[in-house]
XYZ file of C-alpha atoms in Angstrom:
266
model
C 20.823 -2.286 1.781
C 18.764 -1.483 -1.026
C 15.303 -2.360 -0.699
C 13.614 -4.956 -3.355
C 11.298 -1.863 -4.774
C 14.253 0.488 -4.854
C 13.095 2.696 -7.346
C 9.431 1.672 -7.759
C 7.093 4.034 -8.090
C 3.418 2.796 -6.232
C -0.082 4.116 -6.060
C -2.521 2.862 -2.829
C -5.944 3.660 -3.220
C -7.627 3.966 0.157
C -3.764 4.311 1.672
C -4.177 6.123 4.784
C -5.587 3.750 7.251
C -6.193 0.693 8.157
C -4.797 -2.636 5.924
C -4.207 0.564 2.956
C -1.998 2.393 5.296
C 0.136 -1.146 6.287
C 0.263 -1.599 2.571
C 1.579 1.881 1.756
C 3.995 1.317 5.086
C 5.146 -1.548 3.779
C 5.965 -0.614 -0.191
C 7.581 2.540 1.520
C 9.740 -0.114 3.526
C 10.755 -1.827 1.372
C 12.137 1.564 -1.610
C 8.871 2.321 -3.500
C 8.176 5.576 -3.245
C 4.537 5.988 -2.680
C 1.891 7.672 -3.850
C -0.796 7.262 -0.925
C -4.285 8.797 -1.822
C -7.684 8.900 -0.043
C -10.247 11.045 0.429
C -8.949 13.089 3.305
C -7.868 16.548 2.560
C -3.568 16.741 1.266
C -3.632 19.509 4.386
C -5.659 17.149 7.017
C -3.451 15.484 10.366
C -3.572 12.181 9.110
C -2.311 13.160 5.354
C 0.381 14.843 6.855
C 1.224 12.469 9.409
C 2.143 9.296 6.505
C 4.309 11.955 4.434
C 6.486 12.376 6.764
C 6.951 8.798 7.765
C 7.458 7.567 4.811
C 10.670 8.508 2.974
C 9.532 10.403 -0.611
C 6.076 9.784 0.052
C 2.923 11.950 -1.455
C -0.180 12.222 -0.538
C -2.561 12.490 -3.322
C -6.423 13.179 -2.553
C -8.294 10.683 -4.836
C -12.335 10.127 -4.621
C -11.821 6.730 -6.024
C -15.124 5.932 -7.507
C -14.619 9.096 -9.831
C -13.320 8.834 -13.312
C -12.403 12.148 -13.665
C -10.569 11.840 -9.832
C -8.258 8.664 -11.444
C -7.023 10.918 -14.821
C -6.042 13.635 -12.448
C -3.892 11.038 -10.132
C -2.532 10.012 -13.269
C -1.907 12.957 -14.487
C -0.113 14.157 -11.779
C 1.744 10.695 -11.503
C 2.810 10.792 -15.533
C 3.863 14.587 -14.763
C 6.235 13.564 -12.064
C 7.470 10.502 -13.527
C 6.283 9.501 -16.492
C 5.371 5.590 -15.618
C 4.233 3.449 -12.483
C 4.888 0.370 -11.621
C 3.163 -1.148 -8.752
C -1.105 -0.379 -7.994
C -2.460 -1.324 -5.388
C -6.410 -0.966 -6.009
C -7.268 -1.129 -2.095
C -10.670 1.182 -1.017
C -13.337 -0.282 0.294
C -16.420 -0.998 2.552
C -18.706 -3.335 4.162
C -22.047 -3.995 4.406
C -23.722 -6.696 6.052
C -27.860 -7.895 6.294
C -30.274 -10.147 5.062
C -30.940 -9.850 1.161
C -34.800 -8.574 1.689
C -33.608 -5.695 4.096
C -30.751 -4.395 1.591
C -31.681 -0.788 -0.318
C -30.780 -1.068 -3.708
C -28.862 2.606 -2.934
C -26.905 0.526 -0.243
C -26.323 -2.182 -2.948
C -25.106 -0.176 -5.637
C -22.868 2.146 -2.595
C -20.741 -0.934 -2.022
C -20.102 -2.054 -5.533
C -19.235 1.350 -6.406
C -16.830 1.645 -3.944
C -15.557 -2.569 -3.858
C -15.533 -3.094 -7.457
C -15.533 -0.067 -9.387
C -13.150 1.223 -8.144
C -10.732 -1.474 -9.081
C -12.176 -1.463 -12.717
C -11.285 2.257 -12.868
C -8.013 2.294 -11.144
C -6.807 -0.597 -13.656
C -8.444 1.372 -16.912
C -6.960 4.464 -15.890
C -3.463 3.637 -15.141
C -2.611 0.759 -17.955
C -0.730 2.714 -19.626
C 1.796 4.150 -17.202
C 1.814 0.700 -16.021
C 2.499 -0.753 -19.236
C 5.771 1.933 -19.495
C 6.806 0.910 -16.073
C 6.517 -2.955 -16.898
C 8.502 -2.575 -19.923
C 11.524 -0.786 -17.997
C 11.912 -3.788 -15.560
C 12.473 -7.507 -16.000
C 9.297 -8.802 -14.868
C 6.815 -6.395 -15.673
C 5.081 -4.164 -13.392
C 2.528 -5.262 -10.462
C -1.355 -4.820 -10.173
C -2.941 -5.975 -6.881
C -6.266 -6.122 -6.176
C -7.202 -6.114 -2.825
C -10.247 -8.798 -2.312
C -11.258 -11.288 0.765
C -11.919 -14.208 2.126
C -15.503 -13.043 1.264
C -14.616 -13.543 -2.168
C -13.707 -17.157 -1.525
C -16.731 -18.350 0.769
C -20.076 -17.555 1.215
C -21.602 -16.473 4.563
C -24.675 -15.074 5.649
C -26.354 -11.771 5.416
C -23.332 -10.545 3.906
C -24.058 -11.032 0.289
C -23.373 -7.889 -0.565
C -19.963 -7.808 0.302
C -19.243 -11.458 -1.434
C -20.692 -10.302 -4.672
C -18.278 -7.351 -4.421
C -15.588 -9.186 -3.765
C -15.875 -12.389 -5.901
C -16.070 -9.751 -8.128
C -12.766 -8.558 -7.631
C -11.623 -11.755 -7.612
C -12.612 -12.700 -10.934
C -11.825 -9.749 -12.631
C -8.425 -9.868 -11.609
C -7.998 -13.327 -13.140
C -9.573 -11.762 -16.552
C -7.013 -9.077 -16.331
C -4.010 -11.295 -15.777
C -4.791 -12.928 -18.720
C -5.733 -10.456 -20.948
C -2.456 -9.055 -20.465
C -0.388 -11.671 -20.234
C -1.762 -12.929 -23.451
C -1.572 -9.643 -25.378
C 2.200 -9.243 -24.049
C 1.506 -6.298 -21.921
C 4.032 -6.435 -19.143
C 1.843 -5.828 -16.139
C 1.084 -8.680 -13.547
C -2.074 -8.766 -11.946
C -3.030 -10.875 -8.690
C -5.236 -10.306 -5.686
C -4.929 -10.778 -1.950
C -7.851 -12.207 0.092
C -7.522 -11.338 3.883
C -9.481 -12.899 7.063
C -10.596 -10.885 9.553
C -8.230 -8.018 10.275
C -8.328 -6.062 13.298
C -9.083 -2.707 11.801
C -11.075 0.772 12.620
C -13.466 -0.762 9.234
C -13.742 -4.424 10.721
C -14.495 -2.586 14.030
C -17.608 -0.593 12.775
C -19.249 -3.019 10.844
C -19.173 -5.638 14.147
C -20.641 -2.730 15.638
C -23.828 -2.277 13.387
C -23.877 -5.831 12.990
C -24.314 -6.526 16.725
C -26.827 -3.968 17.421
C -28.876 -5.802 15.204
C -28.460 -8.649 16.946
C -28.442 -7.877 19.875
C -24.614 -8.556 21.006
C -21.689 -6.835 21.130
C -18.714 -5.757 18.388
C -16.306 -7.498 20.837
C -17.961 -10.689 21.667
C -18.327 -11.123 18.176
C -14.696 -10.447 17.149
C -13.142 -12.796 19.906
C -16.288 -15.672 18.508
C -14.535 -14.815 15.351
C -11.260 -15.197 16.407
C -11.700 -18.581 18.026
C -13.382 -19.990 14.729
C -10.099 -18.736 13.383
C -7.606 -21.546 13.240
C -4.648 -19.638 14.627
C -6.804 -18.148 17.055
C -6.587 -14.747 16.428
C -7.418 -11.986 14.092
C -4.544 -10.857 11.597
C -2.546 -7.257 11.984
C -2.624 -4.729 8.933
C 1.435 -5.481 8.686
C 0.583 -8.640 8.019
C -1.869 -7.859 4.672
C 1.136 -5.466 3.878
C 4.107 -7.656 3.590
C 1.894 -10.271 1.111
C 0.834 -6.975 -0.979
C 4.727 -5.695 -1.100
C 5.827 -9.518 -2.001
C 3.654 -9.269 -5.049
C 4.636 -5.854 -5.799
C 8.341 -7.342 -6.149
C 10.372 -9.621 -8.643
C 10.041 -12.546 -6.194
C 6.463 -12.601 -7.573
C 7.952 -12.472 -10.959
C 6.042 -15.932 -12.330
C 2.617 -14.877 -10.455
C -0.153 -13.511 -12.359
C -3.801 -14.558 -11.562
C -3.132 -15.784 -8.632
C -4.937 -15.540 -5.367
C -3.051 -15.422 -2.378
C -5.343 -16.220 1.323
C -4.103 -14.409 4.309
C -6.648 -16.044 6.577
C -5.180 -17.886 9.407
C -6.284 -21.309 8.071
C -9.994 -19.785 8.034
C -10.742 -21.401 4.855
C -8.891 -24.306 4.606
C -11.179 -26.283 6.398
């Protein structure tokens, strides 16, 4: 039985690990040919492994903060297929700390990683996505990975709140821009809650060191404050992204999809 993304071409930024890897795997499992991109060299163990694990997948090294690198990725996709159907802007990082303790260079680095990369990916691939969208019944799909921290505030994560809130509204603006101009690209944002990834654990380790506790204790407490009483698995985010990439989400654009175990339902 063919997958619902059979014949579609996808590109995932930050696709080698954590949520990005799960997204790449879910898109591939649904039949898409996935360009998995990240900073690792093309002959690295992780890059080789994911290319082998996903049928037809191709790994591209991509510094998602570089406009030139994005242009090179577009040239490769255009050469290979002439269009793109699915773009997942997933690259991101975290930063915690009181506003008065944050350094401007750290603030700017986070905004670059979490928000500039979404802008660059969208701007660069819009022409190829428009071509792909014109050949499918309900258009191509951009999915931007935001966070519940793009919806609600939390103390000592102001920089992260600002960057992910920017992703949310950038997605809505883009969705309207394309729809009103008749460009066949749908744009939606996904807002995960707390997902059990190496990046989350590293962030909690840094936070715990400042608070004089342990990362495990903080993660356990976070799980207990989540109504479903656990952290998400990366695949639970990947499956939502695959849905948004498919024609099953044909009437969705400008939407924000919250996947948080009930955390923001209070």
